[in-house]
CSV table of C-alpha atoms in Angstrom, one decimal:
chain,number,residue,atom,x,y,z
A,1,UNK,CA,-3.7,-8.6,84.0
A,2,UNK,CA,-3.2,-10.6,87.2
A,3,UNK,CA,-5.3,-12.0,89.3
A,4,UNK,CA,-3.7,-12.2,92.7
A,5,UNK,CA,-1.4,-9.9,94.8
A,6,UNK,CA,1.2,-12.3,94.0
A,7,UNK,CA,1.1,-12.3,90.3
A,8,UNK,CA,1.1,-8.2,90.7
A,9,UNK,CA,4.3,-8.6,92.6
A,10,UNK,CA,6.2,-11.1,90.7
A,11,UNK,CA,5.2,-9.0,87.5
A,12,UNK,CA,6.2,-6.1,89.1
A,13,UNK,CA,9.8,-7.3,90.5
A,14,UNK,CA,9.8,-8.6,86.3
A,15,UNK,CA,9.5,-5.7,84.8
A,16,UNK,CA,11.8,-3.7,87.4
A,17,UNK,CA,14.7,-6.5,86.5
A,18,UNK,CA,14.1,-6.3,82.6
A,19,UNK,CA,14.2,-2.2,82.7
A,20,UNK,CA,17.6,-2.7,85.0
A,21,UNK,CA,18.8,-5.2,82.8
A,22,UNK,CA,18.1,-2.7,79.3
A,23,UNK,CA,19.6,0.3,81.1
A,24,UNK,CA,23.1,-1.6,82.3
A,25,UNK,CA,23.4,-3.4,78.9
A,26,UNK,CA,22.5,0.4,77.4
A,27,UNK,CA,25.8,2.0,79.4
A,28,UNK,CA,27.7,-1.3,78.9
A,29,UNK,CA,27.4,-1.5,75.2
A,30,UNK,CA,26.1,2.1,74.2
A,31,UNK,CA,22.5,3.1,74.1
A,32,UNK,CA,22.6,3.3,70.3
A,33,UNK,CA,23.9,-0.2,69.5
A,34,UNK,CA,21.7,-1.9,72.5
A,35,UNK,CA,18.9,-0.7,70.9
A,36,UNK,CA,20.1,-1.6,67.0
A,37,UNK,CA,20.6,-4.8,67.7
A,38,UNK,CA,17.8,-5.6,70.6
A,39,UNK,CA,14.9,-4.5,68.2
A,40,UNK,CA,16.5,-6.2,65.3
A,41,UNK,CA,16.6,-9.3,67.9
A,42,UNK,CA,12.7,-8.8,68.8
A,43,UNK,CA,11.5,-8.5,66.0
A,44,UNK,CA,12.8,-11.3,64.3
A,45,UNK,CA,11.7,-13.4,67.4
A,46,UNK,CA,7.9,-11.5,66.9
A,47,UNK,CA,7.8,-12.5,63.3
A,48,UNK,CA,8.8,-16.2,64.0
A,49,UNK,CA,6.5,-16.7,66.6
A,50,UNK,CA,3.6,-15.2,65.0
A,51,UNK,CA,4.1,-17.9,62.0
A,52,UNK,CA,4.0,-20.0,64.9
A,53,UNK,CA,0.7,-19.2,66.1
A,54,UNK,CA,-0.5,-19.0,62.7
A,55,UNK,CA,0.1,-22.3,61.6
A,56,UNK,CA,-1.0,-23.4,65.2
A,57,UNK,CA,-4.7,-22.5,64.1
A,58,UNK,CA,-4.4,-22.6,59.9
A,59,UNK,CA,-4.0,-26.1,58.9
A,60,UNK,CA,-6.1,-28.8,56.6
A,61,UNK,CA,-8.9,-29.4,58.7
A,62,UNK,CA,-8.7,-26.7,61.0
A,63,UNK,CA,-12.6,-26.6,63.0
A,64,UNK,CA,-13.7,-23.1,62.8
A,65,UNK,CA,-17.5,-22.1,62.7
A,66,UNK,CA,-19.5,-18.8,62.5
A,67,UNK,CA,-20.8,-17.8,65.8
A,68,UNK,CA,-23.9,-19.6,66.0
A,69,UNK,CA,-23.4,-23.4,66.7
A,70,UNK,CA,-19.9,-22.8,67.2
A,71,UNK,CA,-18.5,-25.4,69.9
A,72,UNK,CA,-16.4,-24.5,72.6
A,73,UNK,CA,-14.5,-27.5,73.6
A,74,UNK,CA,-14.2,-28.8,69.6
A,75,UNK,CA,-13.1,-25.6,69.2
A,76,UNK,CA,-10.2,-25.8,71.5
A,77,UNK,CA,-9.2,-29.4,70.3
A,78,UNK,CA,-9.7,-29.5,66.9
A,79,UNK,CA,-9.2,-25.5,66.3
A,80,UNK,CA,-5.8,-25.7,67.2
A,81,UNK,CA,-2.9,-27.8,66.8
A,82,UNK,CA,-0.1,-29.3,69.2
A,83,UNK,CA,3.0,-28.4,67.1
A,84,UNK,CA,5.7,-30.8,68.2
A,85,UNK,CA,8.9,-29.1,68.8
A,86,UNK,CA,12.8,-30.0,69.1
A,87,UNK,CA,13.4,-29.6,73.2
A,88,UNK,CA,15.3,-26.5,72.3
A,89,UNK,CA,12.7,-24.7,70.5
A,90,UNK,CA,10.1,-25.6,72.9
A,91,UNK,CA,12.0,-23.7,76.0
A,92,UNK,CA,12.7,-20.8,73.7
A,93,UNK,CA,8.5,-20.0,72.7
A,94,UNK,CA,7.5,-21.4,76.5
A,95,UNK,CA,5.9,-24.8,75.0
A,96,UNK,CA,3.7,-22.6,72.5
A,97,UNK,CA,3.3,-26.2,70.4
A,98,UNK,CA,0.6,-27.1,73.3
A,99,UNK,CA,-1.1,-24.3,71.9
A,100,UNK,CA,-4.5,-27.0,72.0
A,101,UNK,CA,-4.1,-27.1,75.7
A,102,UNK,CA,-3.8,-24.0,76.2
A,103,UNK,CA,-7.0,-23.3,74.3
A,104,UNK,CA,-8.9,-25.7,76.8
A,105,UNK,CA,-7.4,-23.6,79.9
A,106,UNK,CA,-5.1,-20.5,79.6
A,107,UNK,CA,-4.4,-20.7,83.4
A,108,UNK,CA,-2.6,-23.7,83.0
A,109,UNK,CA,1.2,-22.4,83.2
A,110,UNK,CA,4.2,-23.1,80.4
A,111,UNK,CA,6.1,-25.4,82.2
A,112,UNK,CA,2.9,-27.4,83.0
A,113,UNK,CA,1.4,-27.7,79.4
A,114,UNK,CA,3.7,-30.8,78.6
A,115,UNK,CA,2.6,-32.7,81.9
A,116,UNK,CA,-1.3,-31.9,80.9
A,117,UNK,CA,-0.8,-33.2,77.5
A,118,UNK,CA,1.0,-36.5,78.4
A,119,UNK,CA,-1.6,-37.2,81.1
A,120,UNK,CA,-4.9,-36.1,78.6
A,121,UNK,CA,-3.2,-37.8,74.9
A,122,UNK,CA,-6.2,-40.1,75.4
A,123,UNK,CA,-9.0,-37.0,75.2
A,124,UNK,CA,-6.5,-35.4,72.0
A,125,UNK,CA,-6.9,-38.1,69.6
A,126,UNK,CA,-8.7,-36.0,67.4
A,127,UNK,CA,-6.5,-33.1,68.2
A,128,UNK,CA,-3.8,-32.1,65.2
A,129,UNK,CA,-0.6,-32.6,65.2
A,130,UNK,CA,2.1,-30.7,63.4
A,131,UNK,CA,5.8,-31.2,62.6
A,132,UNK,CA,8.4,-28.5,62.0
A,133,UNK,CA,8.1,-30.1,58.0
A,134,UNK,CA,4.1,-29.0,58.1
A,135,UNK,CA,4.4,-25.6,58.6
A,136,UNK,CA,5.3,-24.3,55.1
A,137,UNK,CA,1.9,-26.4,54.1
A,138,UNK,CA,-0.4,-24.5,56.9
A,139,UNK,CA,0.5,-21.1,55.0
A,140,UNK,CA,-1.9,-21.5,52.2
A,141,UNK,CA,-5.2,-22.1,54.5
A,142,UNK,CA,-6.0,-18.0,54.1
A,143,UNK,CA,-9.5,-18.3,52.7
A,144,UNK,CA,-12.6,-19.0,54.2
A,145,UNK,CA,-15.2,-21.2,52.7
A,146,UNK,CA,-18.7,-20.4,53.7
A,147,UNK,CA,-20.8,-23.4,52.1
A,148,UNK,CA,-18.1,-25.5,53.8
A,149,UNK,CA,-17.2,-24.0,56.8
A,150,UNK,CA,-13.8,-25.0,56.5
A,151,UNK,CA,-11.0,-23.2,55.9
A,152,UNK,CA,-9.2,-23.6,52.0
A,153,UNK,CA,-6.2,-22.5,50.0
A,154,UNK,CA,-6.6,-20.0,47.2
A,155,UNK,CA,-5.7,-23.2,44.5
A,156,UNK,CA,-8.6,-25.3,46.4
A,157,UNK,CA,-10.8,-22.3,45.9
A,158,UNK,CA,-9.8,-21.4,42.1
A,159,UNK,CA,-10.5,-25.0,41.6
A,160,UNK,CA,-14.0,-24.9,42.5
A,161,UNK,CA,-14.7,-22.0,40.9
A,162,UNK,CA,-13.6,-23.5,37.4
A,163,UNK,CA,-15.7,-26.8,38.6
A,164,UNK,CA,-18.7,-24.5,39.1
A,165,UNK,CA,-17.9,-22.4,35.5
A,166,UNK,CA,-18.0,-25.8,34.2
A,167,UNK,CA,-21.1,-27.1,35.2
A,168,UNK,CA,-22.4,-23.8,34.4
A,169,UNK,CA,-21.4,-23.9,31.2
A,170,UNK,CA,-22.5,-27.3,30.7
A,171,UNK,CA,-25.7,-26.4,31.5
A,172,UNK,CA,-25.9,-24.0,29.2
């Protein structure tokens, strides 16, 4: 999707280079192995990066609302994270730890997130932030709790539902 005549150009010269690029490496290395090893390559990349956006938007305290009430803006700050990155790892997924910011305007390009960030920290105080040692912790946010509207980790949630057998059983 673009939405000038120079997006649809620069994607279009894009795309022309990448195709180039496959078929040369394709005659250069052999079509077979290219493939092997490029899809391989991809898909570990995919699989990294989708954690990546996962955690971005499953953490402790993560806003997320049914439809009615739901806020757009707290949404945006509070419904995703900024995932702080070693400089190396932030060129490789295109600043994808400003996720936040992009939430609050996709149109802002990559190389511009860090500059919006740095000159809006005072309006992300209440905005998440995630290091690389948080991410094996945002994994166990999976459930949804509807009394709470939050979401919660299958432990949290076994752990209620002994509370409530409890008090049932007390009452009893």
């Amino acid at each position: 999707n673009w939405y000038t005549a120079a997006e649809f150009w620069h994607l279009l010269f894009n795309n022309i280079c990448v195709v180039g690029i496959w078929i040369f490496l394709g005659y250069l290395l052999g079509f077979g192995f290219f493939v092997s090893v490029y899809s391989i390559t991809l898909t570990c990349a995919a699989a990294i990066l989708i954690c990546v956006f996962f955690v971005q938007h499953n953490f402790d305290g993560s806003y997320a609302h049914k439809t009615e009430g739901w806020d757009y803006l707290e949404g945006a700050i509070k419904g995703s994270s900024y995932l702080e990155l070693p400089t190396v790892l932030k060129w490789f997924s295109a600043d994808i730890g400003y996720h936040n910011i992009h939430h609050l305007c996709e149109r802002i390009p990559n190389y511009n997130l860090q500059a919006c960030h740095n000159q809006n920290i005072h309006l992300l105080r209440s905005a998440k932030t995630l290091r690389m040692v948080d991410i094996p912790d945002c994994f166990k946010y999976i459930l949804w709790d509807c009394p709470s509207n939050r979401l919660t980790s299958i432990a949290s949630f076994r752990q209620a539902a002994q509370s409530i057998d409890l008090e049932r059983a007390n009452e009893a």
